Coordinates of C-alpha atoms in Angstrom, one line a residue:
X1 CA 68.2 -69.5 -236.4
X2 CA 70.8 -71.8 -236.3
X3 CA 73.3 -68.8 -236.2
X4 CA 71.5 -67.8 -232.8
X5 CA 71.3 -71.4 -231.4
X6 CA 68.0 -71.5 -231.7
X7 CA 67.3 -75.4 -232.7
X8 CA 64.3 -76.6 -230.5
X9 CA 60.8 -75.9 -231.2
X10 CA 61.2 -74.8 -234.9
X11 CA 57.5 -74.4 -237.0
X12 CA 58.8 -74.7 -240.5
X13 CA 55.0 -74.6 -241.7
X14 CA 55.1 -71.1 -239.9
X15 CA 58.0 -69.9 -241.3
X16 CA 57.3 -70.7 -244.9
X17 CA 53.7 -68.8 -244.2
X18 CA 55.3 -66.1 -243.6
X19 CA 58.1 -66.2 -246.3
X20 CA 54.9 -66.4 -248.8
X21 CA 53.0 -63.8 -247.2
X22 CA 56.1 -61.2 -247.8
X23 CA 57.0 -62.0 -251.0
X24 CA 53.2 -61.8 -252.3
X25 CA 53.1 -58.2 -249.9
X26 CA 56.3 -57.5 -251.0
X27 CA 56.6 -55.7 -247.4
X28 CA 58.1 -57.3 -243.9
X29 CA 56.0 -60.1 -242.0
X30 CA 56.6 -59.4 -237.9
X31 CA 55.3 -60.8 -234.8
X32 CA 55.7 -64.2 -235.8
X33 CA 56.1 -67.2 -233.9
X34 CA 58.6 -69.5 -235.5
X35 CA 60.2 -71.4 -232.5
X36 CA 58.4 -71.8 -229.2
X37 CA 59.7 -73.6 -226.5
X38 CA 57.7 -76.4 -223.7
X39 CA 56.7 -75.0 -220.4
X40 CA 57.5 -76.9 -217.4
X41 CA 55.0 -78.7 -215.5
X42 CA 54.7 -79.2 -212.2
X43 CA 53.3 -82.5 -210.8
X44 CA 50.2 -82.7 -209.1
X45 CA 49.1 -82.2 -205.7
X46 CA 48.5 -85.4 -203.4
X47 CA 44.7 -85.4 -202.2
X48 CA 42.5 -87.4 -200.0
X49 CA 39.4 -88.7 -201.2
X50 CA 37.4 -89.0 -198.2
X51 CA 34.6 -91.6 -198.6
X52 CA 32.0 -89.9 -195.8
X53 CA 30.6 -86.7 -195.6
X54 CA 33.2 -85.3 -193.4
X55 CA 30.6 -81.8 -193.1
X56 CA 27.1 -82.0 -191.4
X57 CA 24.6 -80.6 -194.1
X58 CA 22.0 -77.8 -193.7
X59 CA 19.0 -80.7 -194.6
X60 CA 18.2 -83.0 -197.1
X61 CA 15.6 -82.5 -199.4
X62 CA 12.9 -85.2 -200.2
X63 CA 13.1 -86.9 -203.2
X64 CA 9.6 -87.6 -203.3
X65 CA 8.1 -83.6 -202.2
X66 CA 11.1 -81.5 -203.2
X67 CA 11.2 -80.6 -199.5
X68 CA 13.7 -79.7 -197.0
X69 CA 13.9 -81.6 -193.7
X70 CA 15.7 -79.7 -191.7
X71 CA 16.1 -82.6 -189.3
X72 CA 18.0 -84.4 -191.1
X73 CA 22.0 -83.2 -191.1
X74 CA 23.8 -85.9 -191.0
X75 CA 25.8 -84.7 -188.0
X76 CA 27.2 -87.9 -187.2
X77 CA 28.5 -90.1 -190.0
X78 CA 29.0 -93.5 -188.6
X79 CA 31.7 -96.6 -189.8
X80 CA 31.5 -100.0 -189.4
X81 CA 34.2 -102.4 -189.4
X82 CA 35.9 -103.0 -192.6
X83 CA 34.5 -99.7 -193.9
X84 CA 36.6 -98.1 -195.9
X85 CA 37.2 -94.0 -195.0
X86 CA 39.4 -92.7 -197.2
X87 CA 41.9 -93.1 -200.3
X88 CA 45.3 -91.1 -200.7
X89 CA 45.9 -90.4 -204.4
X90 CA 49.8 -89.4 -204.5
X91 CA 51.4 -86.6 -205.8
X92 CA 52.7 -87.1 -209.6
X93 CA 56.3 -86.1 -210.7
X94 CA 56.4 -83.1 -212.6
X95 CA 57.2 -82.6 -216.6
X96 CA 60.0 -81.3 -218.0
X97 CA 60.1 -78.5 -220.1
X98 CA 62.7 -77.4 -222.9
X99 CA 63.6 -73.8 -223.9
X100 CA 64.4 -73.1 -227.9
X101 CA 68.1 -73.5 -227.5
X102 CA 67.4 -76.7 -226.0
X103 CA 68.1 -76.0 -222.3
X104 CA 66.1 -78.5 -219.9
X105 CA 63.3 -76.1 -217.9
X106 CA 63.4 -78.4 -214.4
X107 CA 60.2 -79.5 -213.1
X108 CA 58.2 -80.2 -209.1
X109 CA 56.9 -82.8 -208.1
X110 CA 53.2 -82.2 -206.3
X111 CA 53.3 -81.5 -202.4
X112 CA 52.6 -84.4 -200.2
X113 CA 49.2 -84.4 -198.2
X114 CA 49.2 -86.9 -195.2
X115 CA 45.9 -88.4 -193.2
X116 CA 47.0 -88.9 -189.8
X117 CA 45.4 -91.8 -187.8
X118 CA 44.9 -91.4 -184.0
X119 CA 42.8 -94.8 -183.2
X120 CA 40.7 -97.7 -184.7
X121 CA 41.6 -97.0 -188.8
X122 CA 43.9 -99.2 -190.4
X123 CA 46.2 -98.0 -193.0
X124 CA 47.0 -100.3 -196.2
X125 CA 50.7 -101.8 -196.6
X126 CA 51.0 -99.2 -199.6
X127 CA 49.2 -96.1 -197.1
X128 CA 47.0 -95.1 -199.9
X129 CA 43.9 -97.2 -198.3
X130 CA 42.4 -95.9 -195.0
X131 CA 39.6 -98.6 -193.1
X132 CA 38.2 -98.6 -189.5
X133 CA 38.7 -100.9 -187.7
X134 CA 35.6 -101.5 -185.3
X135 CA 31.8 -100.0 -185.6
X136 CA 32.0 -96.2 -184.4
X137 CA 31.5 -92.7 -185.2
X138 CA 34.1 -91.1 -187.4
X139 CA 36.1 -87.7 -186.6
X140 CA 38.1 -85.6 -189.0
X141 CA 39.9 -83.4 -187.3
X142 CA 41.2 -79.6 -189.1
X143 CA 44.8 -80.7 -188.7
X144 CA 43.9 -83.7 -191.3
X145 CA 43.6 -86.2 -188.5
X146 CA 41.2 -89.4 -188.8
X147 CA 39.9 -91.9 -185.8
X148 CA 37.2 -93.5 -185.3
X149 CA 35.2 -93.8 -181.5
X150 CA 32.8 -95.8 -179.5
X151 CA 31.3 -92.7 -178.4
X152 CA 30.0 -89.5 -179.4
X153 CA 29.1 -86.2 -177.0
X154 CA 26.6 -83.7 -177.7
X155 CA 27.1 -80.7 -175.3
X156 CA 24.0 -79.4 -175.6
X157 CA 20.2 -80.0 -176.7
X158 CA 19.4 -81.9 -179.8
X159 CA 17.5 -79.4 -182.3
X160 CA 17.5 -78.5 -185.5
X161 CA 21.3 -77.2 -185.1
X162 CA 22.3 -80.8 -184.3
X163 CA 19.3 -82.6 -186.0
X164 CA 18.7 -86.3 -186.0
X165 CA 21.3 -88.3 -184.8
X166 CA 22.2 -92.2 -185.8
X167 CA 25.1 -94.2 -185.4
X168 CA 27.3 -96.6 -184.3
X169 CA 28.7 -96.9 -180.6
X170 CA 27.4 -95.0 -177.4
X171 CA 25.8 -91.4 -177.8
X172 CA 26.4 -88.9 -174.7
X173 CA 23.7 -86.1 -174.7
X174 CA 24.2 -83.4 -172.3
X175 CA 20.8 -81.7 -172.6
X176 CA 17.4 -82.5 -174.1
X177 CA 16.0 -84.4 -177.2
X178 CA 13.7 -81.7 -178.1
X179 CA 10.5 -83.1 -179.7
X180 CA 9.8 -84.6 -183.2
X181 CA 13.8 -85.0 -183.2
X182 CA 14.9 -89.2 -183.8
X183 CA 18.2 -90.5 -182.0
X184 CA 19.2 -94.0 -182.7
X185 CA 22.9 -95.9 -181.6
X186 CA 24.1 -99.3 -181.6
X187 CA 25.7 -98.9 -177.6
X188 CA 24.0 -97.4 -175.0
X189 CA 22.7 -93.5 -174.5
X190 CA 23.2 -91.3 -172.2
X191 CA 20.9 -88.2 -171.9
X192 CA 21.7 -85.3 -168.8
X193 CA 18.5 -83.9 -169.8
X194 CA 15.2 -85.5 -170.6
X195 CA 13.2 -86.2 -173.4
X196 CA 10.5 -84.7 -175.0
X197 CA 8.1 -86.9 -177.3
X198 CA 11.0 -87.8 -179.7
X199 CA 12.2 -90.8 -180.9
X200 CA 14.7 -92.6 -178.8
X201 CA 16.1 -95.8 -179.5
X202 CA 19.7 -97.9 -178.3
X203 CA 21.4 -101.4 -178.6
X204 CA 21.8 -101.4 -175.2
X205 CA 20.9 -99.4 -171.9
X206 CA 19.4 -95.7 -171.9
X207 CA 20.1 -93.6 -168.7
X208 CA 18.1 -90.8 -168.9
X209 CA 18.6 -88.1 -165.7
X210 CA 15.3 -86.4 -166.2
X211 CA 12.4 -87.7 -167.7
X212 CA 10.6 -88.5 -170.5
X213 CA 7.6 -86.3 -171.7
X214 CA 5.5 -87.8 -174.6
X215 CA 2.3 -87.9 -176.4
X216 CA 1.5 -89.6 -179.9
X217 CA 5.1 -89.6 -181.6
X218 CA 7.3 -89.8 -179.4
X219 CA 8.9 -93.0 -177.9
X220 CA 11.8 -95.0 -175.9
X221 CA 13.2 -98.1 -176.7
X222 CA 16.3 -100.1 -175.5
X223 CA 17.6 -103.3 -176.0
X224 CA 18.8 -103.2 -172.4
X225 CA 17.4 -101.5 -169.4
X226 CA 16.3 -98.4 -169.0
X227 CA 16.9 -95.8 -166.3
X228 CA 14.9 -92.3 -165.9
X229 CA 13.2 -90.0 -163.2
X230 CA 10.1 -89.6 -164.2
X231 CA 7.8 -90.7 -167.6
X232 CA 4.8 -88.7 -168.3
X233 CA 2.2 -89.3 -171.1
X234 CA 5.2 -91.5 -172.9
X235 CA 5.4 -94.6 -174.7
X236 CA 8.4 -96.7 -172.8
X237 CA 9.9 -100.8 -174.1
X238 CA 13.1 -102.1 -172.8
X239 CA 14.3 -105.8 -173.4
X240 CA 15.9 -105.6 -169.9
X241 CA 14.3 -103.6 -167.1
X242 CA 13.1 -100.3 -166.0
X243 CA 14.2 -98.1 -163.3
X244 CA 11.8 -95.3 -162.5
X245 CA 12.5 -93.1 -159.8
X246 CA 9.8 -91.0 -159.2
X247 CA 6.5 -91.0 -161.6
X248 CA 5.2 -93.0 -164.1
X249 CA 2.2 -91.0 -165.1
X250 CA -0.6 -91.6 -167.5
X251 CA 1.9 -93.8 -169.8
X252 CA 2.3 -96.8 -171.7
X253 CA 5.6 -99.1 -170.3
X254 CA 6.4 -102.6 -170.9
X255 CA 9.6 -104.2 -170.2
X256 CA 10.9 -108.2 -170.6
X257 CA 12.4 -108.2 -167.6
X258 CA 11.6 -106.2 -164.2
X259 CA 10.3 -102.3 -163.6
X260 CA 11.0 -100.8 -160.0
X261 CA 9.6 -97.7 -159.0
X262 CA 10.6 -97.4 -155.0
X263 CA 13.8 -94.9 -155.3
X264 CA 12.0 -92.1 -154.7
X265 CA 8.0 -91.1 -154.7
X266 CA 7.7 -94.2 -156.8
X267 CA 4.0 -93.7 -158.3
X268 CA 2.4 -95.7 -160.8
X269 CA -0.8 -93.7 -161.6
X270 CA -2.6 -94.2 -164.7
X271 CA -1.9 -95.9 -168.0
X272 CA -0.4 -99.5 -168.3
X273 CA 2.5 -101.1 -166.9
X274 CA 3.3 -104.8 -168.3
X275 CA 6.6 -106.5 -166.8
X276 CA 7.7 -110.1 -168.0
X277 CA 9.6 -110.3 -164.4
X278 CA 7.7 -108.7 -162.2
X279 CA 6.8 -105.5 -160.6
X280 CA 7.5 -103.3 -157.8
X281 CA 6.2 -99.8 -156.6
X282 CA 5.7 -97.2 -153.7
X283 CA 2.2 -96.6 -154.7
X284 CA 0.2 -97.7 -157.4
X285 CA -3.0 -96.0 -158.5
X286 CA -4.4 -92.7 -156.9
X287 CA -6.9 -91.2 -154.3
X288 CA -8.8 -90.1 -157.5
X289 CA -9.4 -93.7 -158.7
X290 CA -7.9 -93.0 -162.6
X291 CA -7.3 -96.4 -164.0
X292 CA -4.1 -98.4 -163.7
X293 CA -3.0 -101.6 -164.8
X294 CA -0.6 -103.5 -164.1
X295 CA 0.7 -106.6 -165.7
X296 CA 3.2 -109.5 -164.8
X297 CA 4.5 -112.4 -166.1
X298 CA 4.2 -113.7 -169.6
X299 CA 3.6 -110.8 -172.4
X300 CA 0.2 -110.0 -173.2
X301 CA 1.1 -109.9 -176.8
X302 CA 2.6 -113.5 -176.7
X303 CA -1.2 -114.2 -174.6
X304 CA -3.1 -112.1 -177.1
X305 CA -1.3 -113.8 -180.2
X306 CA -2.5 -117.6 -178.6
X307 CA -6.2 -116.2 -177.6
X308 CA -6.4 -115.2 -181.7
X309 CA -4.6 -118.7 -182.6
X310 CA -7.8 -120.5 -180.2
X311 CA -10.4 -118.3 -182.0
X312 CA -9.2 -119.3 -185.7
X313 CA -8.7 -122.5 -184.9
X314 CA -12.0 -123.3 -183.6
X315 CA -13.0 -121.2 -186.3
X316 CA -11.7 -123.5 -188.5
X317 CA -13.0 -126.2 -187.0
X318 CA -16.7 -124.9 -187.6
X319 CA -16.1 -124.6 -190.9
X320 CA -14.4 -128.2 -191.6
X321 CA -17.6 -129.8 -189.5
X322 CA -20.1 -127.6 -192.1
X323 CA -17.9 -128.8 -194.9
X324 CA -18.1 -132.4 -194.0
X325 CA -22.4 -132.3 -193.4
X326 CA -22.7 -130.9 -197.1
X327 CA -20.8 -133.2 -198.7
X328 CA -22.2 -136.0 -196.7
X329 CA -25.5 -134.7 -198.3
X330 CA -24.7 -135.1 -201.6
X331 CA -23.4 -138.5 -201.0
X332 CA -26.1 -139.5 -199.6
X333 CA -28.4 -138.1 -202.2
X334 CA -26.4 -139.2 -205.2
X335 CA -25.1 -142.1 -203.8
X336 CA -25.8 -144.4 -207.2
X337 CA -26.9 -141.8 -209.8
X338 CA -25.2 -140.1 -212.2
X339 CA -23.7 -136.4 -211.1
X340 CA -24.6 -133.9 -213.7
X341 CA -21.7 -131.6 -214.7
X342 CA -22.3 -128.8 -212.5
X343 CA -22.9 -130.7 -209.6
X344 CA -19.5 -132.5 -209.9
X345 CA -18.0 -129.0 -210.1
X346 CA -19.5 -127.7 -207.1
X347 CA -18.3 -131.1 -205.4
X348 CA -14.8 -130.3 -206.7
X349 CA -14.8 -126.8 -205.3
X350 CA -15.8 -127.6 -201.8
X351 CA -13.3 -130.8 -201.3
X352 CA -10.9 -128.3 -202.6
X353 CA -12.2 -125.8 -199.8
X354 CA -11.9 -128.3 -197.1
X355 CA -8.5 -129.8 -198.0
X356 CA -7.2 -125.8 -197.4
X357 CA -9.2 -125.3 -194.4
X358 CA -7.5 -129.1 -193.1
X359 CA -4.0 -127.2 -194.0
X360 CA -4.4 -124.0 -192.0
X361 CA -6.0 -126.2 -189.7
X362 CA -2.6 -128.3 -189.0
X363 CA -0.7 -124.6 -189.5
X364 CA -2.8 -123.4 -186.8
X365 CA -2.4 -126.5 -184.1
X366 CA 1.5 -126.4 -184.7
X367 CA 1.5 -122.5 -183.9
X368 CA -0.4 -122.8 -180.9
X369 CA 1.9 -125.2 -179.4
X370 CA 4.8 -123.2 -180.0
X371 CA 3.2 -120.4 -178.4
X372 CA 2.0 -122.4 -175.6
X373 CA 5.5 -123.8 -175.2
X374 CA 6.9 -120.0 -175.0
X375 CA 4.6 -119.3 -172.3
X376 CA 5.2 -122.3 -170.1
X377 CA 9.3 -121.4 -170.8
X378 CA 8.7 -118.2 -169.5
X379 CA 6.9 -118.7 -166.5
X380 CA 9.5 -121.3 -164.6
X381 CA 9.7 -119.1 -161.7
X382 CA 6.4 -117.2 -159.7
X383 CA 6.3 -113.3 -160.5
X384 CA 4.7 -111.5 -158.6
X385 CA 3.1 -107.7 -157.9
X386 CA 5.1 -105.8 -154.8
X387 CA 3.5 -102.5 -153.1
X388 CA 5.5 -100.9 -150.3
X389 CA 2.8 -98.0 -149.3
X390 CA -0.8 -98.2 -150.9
X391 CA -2.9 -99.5 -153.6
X392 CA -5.6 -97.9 -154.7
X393 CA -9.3 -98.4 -156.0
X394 CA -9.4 -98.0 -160.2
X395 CA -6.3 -100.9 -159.8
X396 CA -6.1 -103.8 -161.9
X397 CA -3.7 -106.2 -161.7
X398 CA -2.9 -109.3 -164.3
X399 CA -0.7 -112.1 -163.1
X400 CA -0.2 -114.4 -166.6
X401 CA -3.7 -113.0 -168.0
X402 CA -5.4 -113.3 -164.7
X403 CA -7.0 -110.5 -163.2
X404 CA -7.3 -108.6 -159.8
X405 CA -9.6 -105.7 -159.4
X406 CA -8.8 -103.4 -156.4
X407 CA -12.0 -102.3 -155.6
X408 CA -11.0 -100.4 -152.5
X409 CA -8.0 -98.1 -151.3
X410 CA -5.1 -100.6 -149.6
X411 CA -3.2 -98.6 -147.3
X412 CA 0.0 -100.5 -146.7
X413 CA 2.6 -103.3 -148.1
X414 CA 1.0 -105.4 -150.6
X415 CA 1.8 -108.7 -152.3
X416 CA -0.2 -109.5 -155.5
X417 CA 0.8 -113.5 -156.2
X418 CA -1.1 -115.9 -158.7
X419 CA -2.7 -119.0 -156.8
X420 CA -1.7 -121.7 -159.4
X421 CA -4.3 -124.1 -158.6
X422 CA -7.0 -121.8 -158.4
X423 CA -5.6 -119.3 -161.7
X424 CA -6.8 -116.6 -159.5
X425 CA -4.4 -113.5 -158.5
X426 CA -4.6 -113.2 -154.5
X427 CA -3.7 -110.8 -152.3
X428 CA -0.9 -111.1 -149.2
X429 CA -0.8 -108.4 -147.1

């Protein structure tokens, strides 16, 4: 070996296998492996470990029934600030290798893989570390590029090739929210279509340029106002107001501040409006007399919650008077005697009773105050319900919980208005 150059690698426990294996054979030993070189190795590849699933899925399956909802495909992964999106691991350097006459076998270092940034993601000092920097949707684009935006368009309908949809920032839907389909954002939404008893729900304003068709499931909610055509059969709340251009039909809409239905036909008919602000309308009712209602001015829920707070409070009033007229009783009766066991028991139990009922009693009087205070807070300035062409019989109007039935057709402007003094709703024609 050493004759050949042959100095690296060298199994002396192989060779002196073999030596024995000939001399007890008496007969050649080939094919033996008695110096072996090391192989080069080449460094591995750079890779990004992305921390979001950059695909959207064909469903997820329920944890609980072992069943696919198809709904749900994660088609929008969302990122909040500070969120952190991905993690470059960098290539290693390579290993060299060595040949059995001791030649160096030169190595490669792994190939580089970049993530390219194109807006809102913030890349470490080191540029291993990749965060966003404000609450959006994230892309990945095929060329490796990362940004994160405010908005997100859907060209088409929302189905089961989109699915649900929730996220961060403003959502642009070019064609319909098919029903029993759920879309959520943080911004505002913007849907070229309609709506069609599905779940809808935004931080801020929805614009919608069709309408909304609903029935049990379905409903619309925003944080801001709400724009639309036309709602039928649907369940409508927006913290701001409500623009309606055409119909409300047969539908269930509440807003905290205004709703204005005078763009176009601008028909209230059927089903219950409430408006913290006020209302306006074209027509309200119909010649067929299907019920309406309308209400202004402080929420019924926030009147509804103070009605209950009266009825438990004088409920527990009722019971603190009983309380008092038994114990009273048994003062009376064993005013100087000696109270057997039992009856000093019973005594205990129902002082017991009335010191809770005293408790929720005080709970109760401090609630209804606040409620009461809410009210008078919200009702600074008069509200009032406006008609520009016709009211009709089935009406019922509520100014602050006090009610107006229109018990014939108005044909006409109209001007519902609460008479203070007289907590009566009056008409002004």
């Amino acid at each position: 070996l050493a004759g050949r150059g042959i100095g690296q690698g060298i199994d002396g426990s192989a060779i002196e296998q073999a030596l024995n294996e000939a001399a007890s054979k008496n007969m050649p030993v080939h094919d033996v492996v008695i110096a072996e070189g090391k192989a080069a190795q080449r460094g591995e590849d750079a890779q990004i470990e992305l921390k979001f699933q950059p695909e959207k899925i064909a469903g997820t399956i329920d944890e609980h029934s072992g069943n696919i909802n198809y709904k749900e495909r994660k088609s929008i992964q969302s990122a909040k600030a500070g969120m952190l999106l991905a993690v470059k691991i960098p290539p290693t350097p390579g290993i060299e290798g060595v040949d059995v006459f001791g030649n160096i076998l030169p190595t490669k270092t792994g190939s580089e893989k970049d993530l390219k940034t194109a807006g809102n993601v913030k890349v470490s000092e080191d540029g291993l570390s990749f965060t966003s920097e404000i609450d959006g949707i994230i892309f990945l684009s095929p060329e490796n590029k990362i940004w994160i935006s405010k908005q997100y368009e859907v060209p088409g309908n929302v189905d089961y090739s989109i699915g649900n949809l929730s996220m961060e920032g403003s959502l642009d839907i070019k064609g319909w929210i098919h029903s029993g389909f759920e879309v959520r954002a943080s911004d505002e939404i913007k849907i070229g279509g309609g709506v069609e008893d599905a779940i809808v729900e935004a931080g801020v304003d929805i614009y919608i340029d069709g309408g909304v068709i609903g029935s049990a499931e379905g409903r619309v909610q925003a944080g801001g106002n709400i724009t639309a055509r036309f709602l039928e059969g649907a369940r409508v709340h927006a913290d701001g107001d409500i623009f309606v251009r055409d119909d409300i039909l047969r539908s269930t809409v509440s807003a905290n501040g205004i709703i204005m239905v005078t763009k176009g036909k601008g028909r209230i008919r059927g089903g219950s409006v409430e408006a913290a602000k006020g209302v306006e309308a074209n027509e309200i009712g119909s010649d067929a007399g299907i019920k309406t209602y309308v209400s202004v001015g402080t929420d019924s829920k926030t009147r509804k919650l103070l009605a209950d707070a009266k009825k438990q409070l004088e409920s527990f009033k009722r019971k603190r008077t009983k309380t008092d007229k038994v114990l009273a009783r048994f003062v009376k009766k064993y005013k100087s005697k000696t109270l057997p066991g039992e009856i000093i028991r019973r005594l205990d139990k129902l002082v017991k009773f009335r010191r809770e009922v005293v408790r929720k009693e005080t709970m109760m009087v401090k609630y209804r105050q606040k409620l009461a205070q809410e009210i008078s807070e919200t009702e600074t300035e008069p509200v009032e319900v406006k008609v520009n062409k016709a009211v009709y019989l089935g009406t019922t109007i509520i100014i602050n919980g006090c009610v107006y039935h229109v018990k014939e057709d108005i044909r006409g402007k109209a001007l519902f208005v609460l008479n203070e003094e007289r907590q009566a709703v009056e008409l002004a024609t």
